[in-house]
Coordinates of C-alpha atoms in Angstrom, one line a residue:
M1371 CA 153.2 55.7 157.8
I1372 CA 152.8 52.0 157.5
E1373 CA 150.2 50.4 155.2
I1374 CA 147.6 48.5 157.3
K1375 CA 146.2 45.4 155.7
F1376 CA 143.1 43.2 156.5
P1377 CA 143.4 40.4 157.5
V1378 CA 146.5 41.1 159.4
P1379 CA 149.5 39.4 157.9
S1380 CA 152.0 37.3 159.9
D1381 CA 154.4 39.4 162.0
I1382 CA 157.5 38.7 159.9
E1383 CA 155.5 39.7 156.7
I1384 CA 154.6 42.9 158.2
A1385 CA 158.2 43.6 159.5
Q1386 CA 159.7 42.8 156.1
A1387 CA 157.2 44.8 154.2
A1388 CA 158.0 47.9 156.4
V1389 CA 160.0 50.9 155.1
V1390 CA 162.7 51.0 157.7
S1391 CA 164.5 54.3 158.3
P1392 CA 168.3 54.3 158.4
I1393 CA 169.4 54.2 162.1
K1394 CA 171.3 57.4 161.4
E1395 CA 168.0 59.2 160.9
V1396 CA 166.5 57.7 164.1
A1397 CA 169.5 58.9 166.1
E1398 CA 169.3 62.3 164.6
A1399 CA 165.6 62.7 165.6
L1400 CA 166.9 62.0 169.2
D1401 CA 169.8 64.8 168.6
L1402 CA 172.5 62.1 168.7
S1403 CA 175.5 62.8 166.6
E1404 CA 177.6 60.3 164.8
D1405 CA 180.1 60.6 167.7
D1406 CA 177.4 59.4 170.0
I1407 CA 176.8 56.0 168.3
D1408 CA 178.5 53.0 166.9
Y1409 CA 176.8 51.5 163.9
Y1410 CA 176.0 47.9 163.7
G1411 CA 174.9 47.7 160.1
K1412 CA 172.3 50.1 158.5
Y1413 CA 169.4 49.7 161.1
K1414 CA 170.8 49.4 164.5
A1415 CA 173.5 51.1 166.7
K1416 CA 175.0 51.3 170.1
V1417 CA 174.7 54.5 172.1
H1418 CA 177.7 55.8 174.0
L1419 CA 177.5 56.2 177.7
D1420 CA 179.0 59.7 177.4
V1421 CA 175.7 61.0 176.2
L1422 CA 174.7 61.0 179.8
K1423 CA 177.5 63.4 180.7
K1424 CA 176.6 65.5 177.7
L1425 CA 173.0 65.9 178.7
K1426 CA 173.4 66.0 182.4
D1427 CA 171.7 69.3 182.7
R1428 CA 168.8 68.6 180.5
P1429 CA 165.5 67.9 182.4
Q1430 CA 164.3 64.3 181.9
G1431 CA 161.0 63.1 180.7
K1432 CA 158.0 61.2 182.1
Y1433 CA 158.9 57.7 183.1
I1434 CA 156.1 55.0 182.5
D1435 CA 156.3 51.3 183.5
V1436 CA 154.3 48.9 181.3
T1437 CA 153.2 45.8 183.3
A1438 CA 150.3 43.3 183.2
I1439 CA 147.7 41.2 185.0
T1440 CA 148.5 37.6 185.8
P1441 CA 148.9 36.2 182.3
T1442 CA 147.7 32.9 180.5
P1443 CA 150.4 30.8 179.2
L1444 CA 149.9 32.4 175.7
G1445 CA 150.9 35.9 177.1
E1446 CA 148.7 39.0 177.0
G1447 CA 150.6 41.2 174.5
K1448 CA 152.6 43.4 176.9
T1449 CA 155.3 44.0 174.5
T1450 CA 152.9 44.6 171.7
T1451 CA 151.0 47.2 173.9
T1452 CA 154.3 48.9 174.8
V1453 CA 155.2 49.3 171.1
G1454 CA 151.7 50.4 169.9
L1455 CA 151.4 53.0 172.7
S1456 CA 155.0 54.3 171.8
Q1457 CA 153.8 54.6 168.2
A1458 CA 150.8 56.4 169.3
L1459 CA 152.7 58.8 171.5
G1460 CA 155.3 59.5 168.9
A1461 CA 153.8 59.1 165.4
H1462 CA 150.3 60.2 166.1
L1463 CA 150.4 62.6 169.2
G1464 CA 153.6 64.4 168.3
K1465 CA 155.4 63.5 171.6
K1466 CA 159.1 62.7 171.8
V1467 CA 159.1 59.2 173.0
V1468 CA 161.5 56.2 173.4
T1469 CA 160.5 52.5 174.1
S1470 CA 162.9 50.7 176.4
I1471 CA 162.5 46.9 176.3
R1472 CA 164.5 43.8 176.9
Q1473 CA 166.3 41.6 174.3
P1474 CA 164.9 38.2 173.9
S1475 CA 166.8 35.0 174.4
Q1476 CA 167.3 32.6 171.4
G1477 CA 166.1 29.8 173.7
P1478 CA 162.4 30.7 173.7
T1479 CA 162.8 32.1 170.1
F1480 CA 163.5 28.7 168.8
G1481 CA 161.5 26.8 171.4
I1482 CA 157.9 27.5 172.1
K1483 CA 157.4 31.3 172.2
G1484 CA 158.9 32.4 168.9
G1485 CA 159.9 36.1 168.4
A1486 CA 159.4 38.7 171.0
A1487 CA 159.5 42.0 169.0
G1488 CA 155.9 42.7 169.7
G1489 CA 153.3 41.7 167.1
G1490 CA 151.0 42.8 164.3
Y1491 CA 151.5 46.4 163.4
S1492 CA 153.2 47.1 166.7
Q1493 CA 156.8 45.7 166.4
I1494 CA 160.4 46.6 166.8
V1495 CA 162.3 46.3 163.6
P1496 CA 164.2 44.6 161.9
M1497 CA 162.5 42.0 163.8
E1498 CA 165.0 39.2 162.6
D1499 CA 168.0 41.2 164.1
F1500 CA 166.0 41.9 167.3
N1501 CA 165.1 38.2 167.9
L1502 CA 168.5 36.8 167.0
H1503 CA 172.1 38.1 167.6
L1504 CA 171.3 41.7 167.6
T1505 CA 174.8 43.1 168.5
G1506 CA 176.1 40.3 170.4
D1507 CA 175.3 41.3 174.0
I1508 CA 174.1 37.7 175.0
H1509 CA 177.2 36.2 173.4
A1510 CA 179.3 38.6 175.5
I1511 CA 177.5 37.5 178.7
T1512 CA 177.9 33.7 177.8
A1513 CA 181.6 34.2 177.2
S1514 CA 182.0 36.2 180.4
N1515 CA 179.9 33.7 182.6
N1516 CA 181.9 30.8 181.2
L1517 CA 185.2 32.4 181.8
L1518 CA 184.4 32.8 185.5
A1519 CA 183.2 29.1 185.5
A1520 CA 186.6 28.0 184.0
A1521 CA 188.4 30.3 186.6
I1522 CA 186.6 28.5 189.5
D1523 CA 187.3 24.8 188.5
T1524 CA 190.8 25.7 187.5
R1525 CA 191.6 27.2 190.8
V1526 CA 190.1 24.4 192.7
F1527 CA 192.2 22.0 190.6
H1528 CA 195.5 23.8 191.0
E1529 CA 195.0 24.3 194.8
I1530 CA 194.6 20.6 195.3
G1531 CA 197.7 19.8 193.4
Q1532 CA 200.2 22.5 194.8
N1533 CA 201.4 23.5 198.1
D1534 CA 201.4 27.2 199.3
E1535 CA 204.9 27.9 197.9
Q1536 CA 204.1 26.4 194.6
L1537 CA 200.9 28.5 194.2
F1538 CA 202.8 31.7 195.4
N1539 CA 205.5 31.2 192.8
R1540 CA 203.0 30.8 190.0
L1541 CA 200.7 33.7 191.1
C1542 CA 203.6 36.0 191.7
P1543 CA 206.5 34.7 189.7
P1544 CA 209.9 36.0 190.5
A1545 CA 211.8 38.0 187.7
K1546 CA 215.4 37.3 187.1
D1547 CA 216.6 39.7 189.8
G1548 CA 214.2 38.1 192.3
S1549 CA 211.6 40.8 192.5
R1550 CA 208.0 40.0 192.3
K1551 CA 204.9 42.1 191.7
F1552 CA 201.2 41.9 192.3
S1553 CA 198.7 42.2 189.5
P1554 CA 196.5 45.3 190.1
I1555 CA 193.5 43.1 190.8
M1556 CA 195.4 41.3 193.6
F1557 CA 195.3 44.3 195.8
K1558 CA 191.6 43.7 196.1
R1559 CA 192.2 40.3 197.8
L1560 CA 195.0 41.7 199.9
K1561 CA 192.8 44.6 201.2
K1562 CA 190.1 42.1 201.9
L1563 CA 192.5 40.0 203.9
G1564 CA 193.8 43.2 205.8
I1565 CA 197.3 42.9 204.3
D1566 CA 198.6 46.4 203.4
K1567 CA 201.9 45.3 201.8
T1568 CA 202.7 46.0 198.2
D1569 CA 205.8 43.9 197.7
P1570 CA 205.1 40.2 197.4
N1571 CA 208.5 39.2 198.8
E1572 CA 207.4 40.8 202.2
L1573 CA 204.6 38.5 202.8
S1574 CA 205.1 36.1 205.6
A1575 CA 204.4 32.4 205.1
E1576 CA 201.0 32.8 206.8
E1577 CA 200.1 35.8 204.7
R1578 CA 201.2 33.9 201.7
S1579 CA 199.0 31.1 202.5
K1580 CA 196.0 33.2 203.1
F1581 CA 196.8 35.2 199.9
V1582 CA 197.0 32.2 197.5
R1583 CA 194.7 29.5 199.0
L1584 CA 191.0 30.4 198.5
D1585 CA 190.1 26.8 199.7
I1586 CA 186.8 26.9 197.9
D1587 CA 184.3 24.2 199.1
P1588 CA 183.3 22.4 196.1
D1589 CA 179.8 21.7 197.5
S1590 CA 179.3 25.5 197.9
I1591 CA 179.8 26.5 194.4
T1592 CA 176.7 28.1 192.9
W1593 CA 178.2 29.3 189.6
R1594 CA 177.0 27.3 186.5
R1595 CA 177.9 27.5 182.8
V1596 CA 175.5 29.1 180.3
V1597 CA 174.3 28.8 176.8
D1598 CA 171.6 30.6 175.0
I1599 CA 169.6 27.8 173.7
N1600 CA 167.0 25.5 175.4
D1601 CA 169.1 22.3 176.2
R1602 CA 167.4 20.3 178.8
M1603 CA 170.2 17.7 178.7
L1604 CA 172.6 20.2 180.1
R1605 CA 170.6 20.9 183.2
G1606 CA 172.8 18.3 185.2
I1607 CA 176.4 17.3 184.0
T1608 CA 179.5 16.0 185.5
I1609 CA 182.8 17.8 184.7
G1610 CA 186.5 16.9 185.0
Q1611 CA 186.3 13.6 183.2
G1612 CA 189.3 14.2 181.0
P1613 CA 192.5 12.1 181.7
K1614 CA 194.6 15.2 182.8
E1615 CA 191.9 16.3 185.3
K1616 CA 193.0 13.2 187.5
G1617 CA 189.6 12.1 188.3
R1618 CA 188.6 15.5 190.1
T1619 CA 185.1 15.5 188.9
R1620 CA 182.2 17.5 190.2
E1621 CA 178.4 17.7 189.3
T1622 CA 177.2 21.0 188.0
G1623 CA 175.0 22.2 185.2
F1624 CA 174.0 24.7 182.6
D1625 CA 171.5 27.6 182.8
I1626 CA 170.3 29.6 179.8
A1627 CA 172.4 32.5 179.2
V1628 CA 169.9 35.0 180.2
A1629 CA 169.6 33.6 183.5
S1630 CA 173.3 34.5 184.3
E1631 CA 173.8 36.9 187.2
I1632 CA 176.0 39.0 184.7
M1633 CA 172.7 39.6 182.7
A1634 CA 171.2 41.0 185.7
I1635 CA 174.2 43.1 186.4
L1636 CA 174.1 44.4 182.8
A1637 CA 170.5 45.5 183.6
L1638 CA 171.1 47.1 187.0
T1639 CA 174.5 48.8 186.5
T1640 CA 174.8 52.4 186.1
D1641 CA 178.1 53.0 184.5
L1642 CA 181.2 51.2 183.4
Q1643 CA 183.1 51.5 186.8
D1644 CA 179.9 50.4 188.6
M1645 CA 179.7 47.3 186.4
R1646 CA 183.4 46.5 187.2
E1647 CA 182.7 46.6 190.8
R1648 CA 179.6 44.5 190.5
L1649 CA 181.3 41.9 188.3
G1650 CA 184.1 41.7 190.8
N1651 CA 181.8 41.3 193.8
M1652 CA 179.9 38.3 192.3
V1653 CA 179.9 35.5 195.0
I1654 CA 180.7 31.9 193.4
G1655 CA 180.5 30.1 196.7
T1656 CA 182.3 29.9 200.1
S1657 CA 185.5 28.8 201.4
R1658 CA 185.6 25.7 203.8
A1659 CA 185.7 28.4 206.5
G1660 CA 182.4 29.8 205.4
E1661 CA 183.7 33.0 203.9
A1662 CA 182.4 34.3 200.6
V1663 CA 184.6 33.8 197.5
T1664 CA 184.2 36.5 194.7
A1665 CA 185.2 36.8 191.2
D1666 CA 187.8 39.3 192.1
D1667 CA 189.3 36.8 194.6
L1668 CA 189.8 34.6 191.6
G1669 CA 191.5 37.6 189.8
V1670 CA 188.9 37.6 186.9
G1671 CA 186.7 40.6 187.5
G1672 CA 188.6 42.8 185.1
A1673 CA 188.7 40.4 182.4
L1674 CA 185.0 39.9 182.7
T1675 CA 184.4 43.8 182.4
V1676 CA 186.6 43.7 179.2
L1677 CA 184.3 41.1 177.7
M1678 CA 181.3 43.3 178.5
K1679 CA 182.6 46.8 177.7
D1680 CA 180.5 47.0 174.5
A1681 CA 177.5 45.2 175.9
I1682 CA 177.0 48.0 178.4
M1683 CA 176.0 50.4 175.5
P1684 CA 172.1 50.3 174.8
N1685 CA 171.1 49.2 171.4
L1686 CA 169.0 51.6 169.3
M1687 CA 166.4 50.2 167.0
Q1688 CA 163.0 51.6 165.9
T1689 CA 159.3 50.7 165.8
L1690 CA 157.4 50.1 162.6
E1691 CA 156.3 53.6 162.6
G1692 CA 159.8 55.0 163.3
T1693 CA 159.8 55.8 166.9
P1694 CA 163.1 55.1 168.6
A1695 CA 163.5 52.0 170.8
F1696 CA 166.3 51.0 173.1
V1697 CA 166.7 47.2 173.3
H1698 CA 169.0 46.5 176.0
A1699 CA 169.5 43.5 178.5
G1700 CA 167.2 40.6 179.1
P1701 CA 167.2 39.2 182.5
F1702 CA 164.7 36.5 183.4
A1703 CA 161.6 37.8 185.2
N1704 CA 161.3 34.7 187.6
I1705 CA 164.9 34.3 189.0
A1706 CA 166.1 37.7 188.3
H1707 CA 164.1 41.1 188.1
G1708 CA 163.0 40.9 184.5
N1709 CA 163.6 44.6 183.4
S1710 CA 165.5 46.2 180.8
S1711 CA 168.6 48.2 181.7
I1712 CA 168.9 51.1 183.8
I1713 CA 171.3 52.8 181.5
A1714 CA 169.0 52.6 178.6
D1715 CA 166.3 54.3 180.6
K1716 CA 168.5 56.9 182.0
I1717 CA 169.8 57.8 178.6
A1718 CA 166.3 57.9 177.0
L1719 CA 164.9 59.9 179.7
K1720 CA 167.5 62.7 178.9
L1721 CA 167.0 62.3 175.2
V1722 CA 163.4 62.9 175.2
G1723 CA 163.7 65.9 177.5
E1724 CA 161.2 67.4 179.8
D1725 CA 158.1 67.1 177.5
G1726 CA 159.0 63.6 176.4
Y1727 CA 158.1 60.0 177.5
V1728 CA 159.9 56.8 178.1
L1729 CA 158.1 53.5 178.3
T1730 CA 159.9 50.7 180.0
E1731 CA 158.5 47.2 180.3
S1732 CA 158.6 44.9 183.2
G1733 CA 158.4 41.0 182.6
F1734 CA 155.5 38.9 183.6
G1735 CA 152.6 40.3 185.8
A1736 CA 152.8 43.2 188.0
D1737 CA 153.2 40.9 191.1
I1738 CA 156.6 40.0 189.7
G1739 CA 158.0 42.4 187.1
M1740 CA 156.5 45.5 188.4
E1741 CA 157.2 44.8 192.1
K1742 CA 160.9 44.2 191.1
F1743 CA 160.9 47.2 189.0
F1744 CA 160.0 49.4 192.0
N1745 CA 161.9 47.6 194.8
I1746 CA 165.0 46.7 192.9
K1747 CA 165.4 48.7 189.7
C1748 CA 164.2 52.0 191.1
R1749 CA 166.2 51.7 194.2
Y1750 CA 169.6 51.4 192.1
S1751 CA 168.6 53.9 189.4
G1752 CA 167.1 56.6 191.7
L1753 CA 164.5 57.1 189.0
I1754 CA 160.8 57.8 190.1
P1755 CA 158.1 56.5 187.8
D1756 CA 155.2 58.8 186.8
A1757 CA 152.7 56.2 185.8
V1758 CA 152.0 52.5 185.3
V1759 CA 150.2 51.0 182.4
L1760 CA 148.5 47.6 183.3
V1761 CA 147.8 45.5 180.3
A1762 CA 144.7 43.3 180.6
T1763 CA 143.0 41.1 178.1
I1764 CA 139.4 39.7 178.4
R1765 CA 140.8 36.3 177.6
A1766 CA 143.0 36.2 180.7
L1767 CA 140.3 37.9 183.0
K1768 CA 137.8 35.1 181.8
M1769 CA 140.4 32.5 182.8
H1770 CA 140.8 34.1 186.2
G1771 CA 137.0 33.8 186.7
G1772 CA 137.0 30.2 186.3
G1773 CA 137.3 29.6 182.6
P1774 CA 138.8 26.4 181.1
A1775 CA 142.6 26.0 181.1
V1776 CA 144.4 27.8 178.3
K1777 CA 147.2 25.8 176.6
A1778 CA 149.7 26.9 173.9
G1779 CA 149.1 25.2 170.7
Q1780 CA 145.4 24.2 171.5
P1781 CA 142.3 25.9 170.2
L1782 CA 140.5 28.3 172.6
D1783 CA 137.2 27.2 174.4
P1784 CA 134.2 29.0 173.3
A1785 CA 134.2 30.7 176.8
Y1786 CA 136.9 32.8 175.3
T1787 CA 135.5 33.5 172.0
E1788 CA 131.8 34.2 173.0
E1789 CA 130.5 36.9 175.2
N1790 CA 130.3 36.0 179.0
L1791 CA 130.0 38.9 181.2
E1792 CA 129.4 36.9 184.4
L1793 CA 132.7 34.9 184.0
L1794 CA 134.6 38.1 183.0
E1795 CA 133.4 40.0 186.1
E1796 CA 134.3 37.2 188.3
G1797 CA 138.0 37.3 186.8
C1798 CA 138.4 41.0 187.1
G1799 CA 139.3 40.6 190.7
N1800 CA 142.7 39.6 189.5
M1801 CA 143.0 43.1 187.6
V1802 CA 141.8 44.9 190.8
A1803 CA 144.4 43.2 192.9
H1804 CA 147.1 44.3 190.5
I1805 CA 145.8 48.0 190.4
K1806 CA 145.8 48.0 194.1
N1807 CA 149.4 46.7 194.3
A1808 CA 150.5 49.5 191.9
L1809 CA 148.6 52.2 194.0
R1810 CA 150.3 50.7 197.1
F1811 CA 153.5 52.2 195.5
G1812 CA 151.9 55.7 195.1
I1813 CA 151.9 55.6 191.3
P1814 CA 148.8 56.5 189.0
V1815 CA 147.5 53.5 187.0
V1816 CA 146.0 53.3 183.5
V1817 CA 144.6 50.0 182.4
A1818 CA 145.2 49.1 178.6
V1819 CA 142.7 46.6 177.5
N1820 CA 144.4 44.8 174.6
R1821 CA 141.6 44.0 172.3
F1822 CA 141.4 40.6 170.6
T1823 CA 139.0 39.9 167.7
D1824 CA 136.2 38.1 169.7
D1825 CA 136.0 40.7 172.4
T1826 CA 132.7 42.6 172.6
D1827 CA 131.9 46.2 173.3
A1828 CA 130.0 45.1 176.5
E1829 CA 132.9 43.1 177.7
V1830 CA 135.4 46.0 177.2
E1831 CA 133.0 48.5 178.9
L1832 CA 132.7 46.1 181.9
V1833 CA 136.4 45.8 182.3
R1834 CA 136.7 49.6 182.1
K1835 CA 134.0 50.2 184.7
I1836 CA 135.6 47.8 187.3
A1837 CA 139.0 49.2 186.6
K1838 CA 138.1 52.7 187.2
E1839 CA 136.1 51.8 190.4
A1840 CA 139.2 50.0 191.7
G1841 CA 141.2 53.3 191.4
A1842 CA 142.6 53.3 188.0
E1843 CA 143.0 56.8 186.4
D1844 CA 141.4 55.4 183.3
A1845 CA 141.0 52.1 181.4
V1846 CA 141.2 52.2 177.6
M1847 CA 140.7 49.7 174.9
S1848 CA 143.7 49.6 172.6
N1849 CA 143.7 48.0 169.1
H1850 CA 147.3 48.4 168.3
W1851 CA 147.8 44.8 167.0
T1852 CA 145.5 45.5 164.2
E1853 CA 145.9 49.2 163.6
G1854 CA 149.4 50.1 164.9
G1855 CA 149.8 53.4 166.7
A1856 CA 146.4 54.7 165.5
G1857 CA 144.9 52.0 167.6
S1858 CA 146.5 53.3 170.8
V1859 CA 145.9 57.0 170.5
E1860 CA 143.2 57.0 173.2
L1861 CA 145.4 55.0 175.5
G1862 CA 148.3 57.6 174.7
K1863 CA 146.0 60.4 175.7
A1864 CA 145.2 58.6 179.0
V1865 CA 148.8 58.0 179.8
I1866 CA 149.7 61.7 179.2
D1867 CA 146.9 62.8 181.5
A1868 CA 148.0 60.2 184.1
C1869 CA 151.6 61.5 184.1
Q1870 CA 150.2 65.0 185.2
K1871 CA 148.8 63.5 188.4
P1872 CA 150.7 64.0 191.5
G1873 CA 152.5 60.8 192.7
D1874 CA 153.7 59.7 196.1
F1875 CA 156.2 57.0 195.2
K1876 CA 157.4 54.8 198.1
F1877 CA 159.2 51.5 198.4
L1878 CA 157.2 48.5 199.8
Y1879 CA 160.0 47.8 202.5
P1880 CA 163.1 49.4 203.8
L1881 CA 166.4 47.6 203.4
D1882 CA 167.5 47.5 206.9
I1883 CA 164.7 45.1 208.0
S1884 CA 165.6 41.2 208.1
I1885 CA 165.5 38.9 205.1
K1886 CA 162.4 37.1 206.5
E1887 CA 160.6 40.4 207.0
K1888 CA 161.3 41.5 203.5
I1889 CA 160.0 38.1 202.0
E1890 CA 156.9 38.2 204.3
T1891 CA 156.1 41.8 203.2
I1892 CA 156.1 40.9 199.6
A1893 CA 154.2 37.5 200.2
K1894 CA 151.5 39.1 202.3
E1895 CA 151.0 42.6 200.7
I1896 CA 151.5 41.7 196.9
Y1897 CA 150.6 38.1 196.7
G1898 CA 147.8 38.2 199.4
A1899 CA 149.4 35.1 201.4
D1900 CA 148.6 34.3 204.9
G1901 CA 152.3 33.6 205.7
V1902 CA 155.5 32.1 204.7
E1903 CA 157.2 28.8 205.5
Y1904 CA 160.9 28.1 205.1
S1905 CA 162.7 24.8 204.4
P1906 CA 165.6 23.8 206.5
E1907 CA 167.9 24.7 203.8
A1908 CA 166.5 28.2 203.4
E1909 CA 166.7 28.8 207.1
K1910 CA 170.4 27.8 207.0
Q1911 CA 170.9 30.1 204.0
I1912 CA 169.3 33.0 205.8
E1913 CA 171.6 32.6 208.6
T1914 CA 174.8 32.4 206.4
Y1915 CA 173.7 35.5 204.3
T1916 CA 172.9 37.5 207.4
R1917 CA 176.3 36.5 208.8
L1918 CA 178.1 37.6 205.6
G1919 CA 176.2 41.0 205.5
F1920 CA 173.9 40.2 202.5
D1921 CA 170.8 40.8 204.5
K1922 CA 170.6 44.4 203.6
L1923 CA 170.0 43.6 199.9
P1924 CA 166.5 43.8 198.5
M1925 CA 164.5 40.5 197.6
C1926 CA 164.0 39.2 194.1
M1927 CA 161.2 36.6 194.5
A1928 CA 161.4 33.7 192.1
K1929 CA 158.0 32.4 191.6
T1930 CA 155.4 31.3 188.9
H1931 CA 154.1 34.1 186.7
L1932 CA 150.7 32.1 186.2
S1933 CA 149.3 33.0 189.5
L1934 CA 149.2 35.7 192.3
S1935 CA 150.3 32.8 194.5
H1936 CA 153.2 30.2 194.4
D1937 CA 150.9 27.8 192.8
P1938 CA 150.2 28.1 189.0
K1939 CA 146.8 26.3 189.4
L1940 CA 145.4 29.0 191.7
K1941 CA 143.8 31.6 189.5
G1942 CA 142.1 34.8 190.2
V1943 CA 142.9 36.2 193.6
P1944 CA 143.8 33.2 195.8
T1945 CA 143.5 33.4 199.6
G1946 CA 144.3 31.1 202.4
F1947 CA 147.7 30.0 201.1
T1948 CA 151.2 30.0 202.6
V1949 CA 154.1 30.7 200.4
P1950 CA 156.9 28.1 200.7
I1951 CA 160.6 29.1 200.3
R1952 CA 162.6 26.2 199.1
E1953 CA 165.9 27.9 198.8
I1954 CA 167.5 31.3 198.8
R1955 CA 170.4 32.2 196.4
A1956 CA 172.6 35.3 196.4
S1957 CA 173.3 37.6 193.6
V1958 CA 175.6 39.8 195.4
G1959 CA 177.1 41.5 192.4
A1960 CA 173.7 42.1 190.8
G1961 CA 172.5 43.4 194.2
F1962 CA 169.7 41.1 195.4
L1963 CA 168.9 37.8 197.1
Y1964 CA 166.4 35.5 195.1
P1965 CA 164.2 33.3 197.3
L1966 CA 163.0 30.3 195.3
V1967 CA 159.3 29.7 195.7
G1968 CA 158.6 26.1 194.5
Q1969 CA 160.6 24.6 191.6
M1970 CA 162.2 27.2 189.2
S1971 CA 163.7 26.0 185.9
T1972 CA 166.9 27.9 184.9
M1973 CA 167.4 26.0 181.7
P1974 CA 164.1 25.6 179.6
G1975 CA 163.7 22.6 177.4
L1976 CA 162.5 22.2 173.8
P1977 CA 159.0 20.7 173.1
T1978 CA 158.4 17.9 170.7
R1979 CA 157.9 20.4 167.9
P1980 CA 159.9 23.4 168.4
V1981 CA 159.2 26.5 166.4
F1982 CA 162.6 26.1 164.7
Y1983 CA 160.8 23.7 162.3
D1984 CA 159.3 26.9 160.6
V1985 CA 162.5 29.0 160.6
D1986 CA 164.4 29.0 157.3
I1987 CA 165.9 31.1 154.4
D1988 CA 164.0 31.5 151.2
E1989 CA 165.4 31.7 147.7
N1990 CA 166.0 35.5 148.1
G1991 CA 168.0 35.1 151.3
R1992 CA 165.3 36.3 153.5
V1993 CA 164.4 34.8 157.0
V1994 CA 161.1 33.2 157.0
G1995 CA 158.9 31.6 159.8
L1996 CA 160.7 33.3 162.6
F1997 CA 157.4 34.2 164.1

């Protein structure tokens, strides 16, 4: 057990004072043998995918999604609640449990947010490893993403400077006896073109031209380079300015690494071969004739898979109280689906067995992360959740009731630190909307009131009353930040009870309706919008994606997390608004289209005083100031 201190020390002080079990012991508690894992130091390991085959006949545990109401810019402690609940279930209620959460990006870690391993006495440890390189998965994504970017621009460059015969001779060079052969990946392109020949020498001049010339339209290229730091100066760049590139410049830019489609694929793939297919199917733009160009057309899908072959294995870590945790994948929750990996959840559900519990966390509020968890992640995983935990804070609910703006780095207004039941009751409408959205999917809901120091008993009771009247199975105050798992025991009991309730899970929309119908269903039923308006560019993209057959994919709405609507200034439960769709992008390999609602940044910037000012090494070689 951990030693609880008052006042609560900093997160990193708590983490470094903890007695962390060797990861071998954590693995053994899950019945994992040394053949099932690869060690990455003493306190973390990767779990082999073969575990799924080994346990294929074992019944799986209860599956719980942890989400939240619309947060303030400070966040409402969703990860902290997930970890605290895990500790309550495992260390205090004797249940077999696994927490499954995302790996954080180093961008926010060194920018404004700091670490993301939970907080107080509810954390994943070692928190330094969790927040930094971990086992290198994000670096593998960066390398893969940028290899594809290099392949795109290189192919455009060479096609401009060579005729068909020159290209063919380089792509299929003749041996001394004049014979040629296709690389295995080339057969994918031949099949796509309807060419069934296996000997390159048998291709006609017309077939050779079709085979070698992708004829990528530079203006259609959507693939950008990535780096896992906040670097605003890379948002827009010009490439091709070297003397050997012969003036063939192009404007492009960088995204943060976790915004890469490859990260979304890592989170949504179901096995190594599925990942290979998804990586090869990624669309990077179109030809001048309007046909989709994929990573496999460029011949690079296999190489991308090789770079990602270790990243696909989930990372095993632990909480402060020794309960197991999978930390795997970290897709953005605005432009991607914001959930940890399907593979981690599937393995965890088998490891805990029929009487166990798996907690998986969705990014941002329930209108974003939970909606995508159900409509995208559950479609591809085939998993049906047993309960939803909706995290709420009295601070956020007061803001939704009309309280003053909450800004990172600024003191809280007295409205948030003093009892105000009228303001709180007004703001509870936001919580009610999220409860009703979860119930729309047919899943029981438990509200977790993440308690802060200034919250009063009367305020907590008011939230509990309103939540249960709205249809929640229960609403429970949780004090896990201060007390660890002991502070979440009652929440754990409520979740156990909710998982016994019969569910009637259903998707919000079928895949065979049109792109617009899917978008409008989400906007009206989840956000409460009156309707949707499309820019001319979005209209054109809808026409193109429908023609290319991408209209059967689910929608991954990219919108602000600070409001149920598209406008971050509209708090509570906005009404009378129309959702504007500025643009729609395709993540065909990941398996979704993402409509952009307003301006979405895919490369965050650093503030005047980033948190990296506080991060250092002390005289004993320990990390300080990480959070």
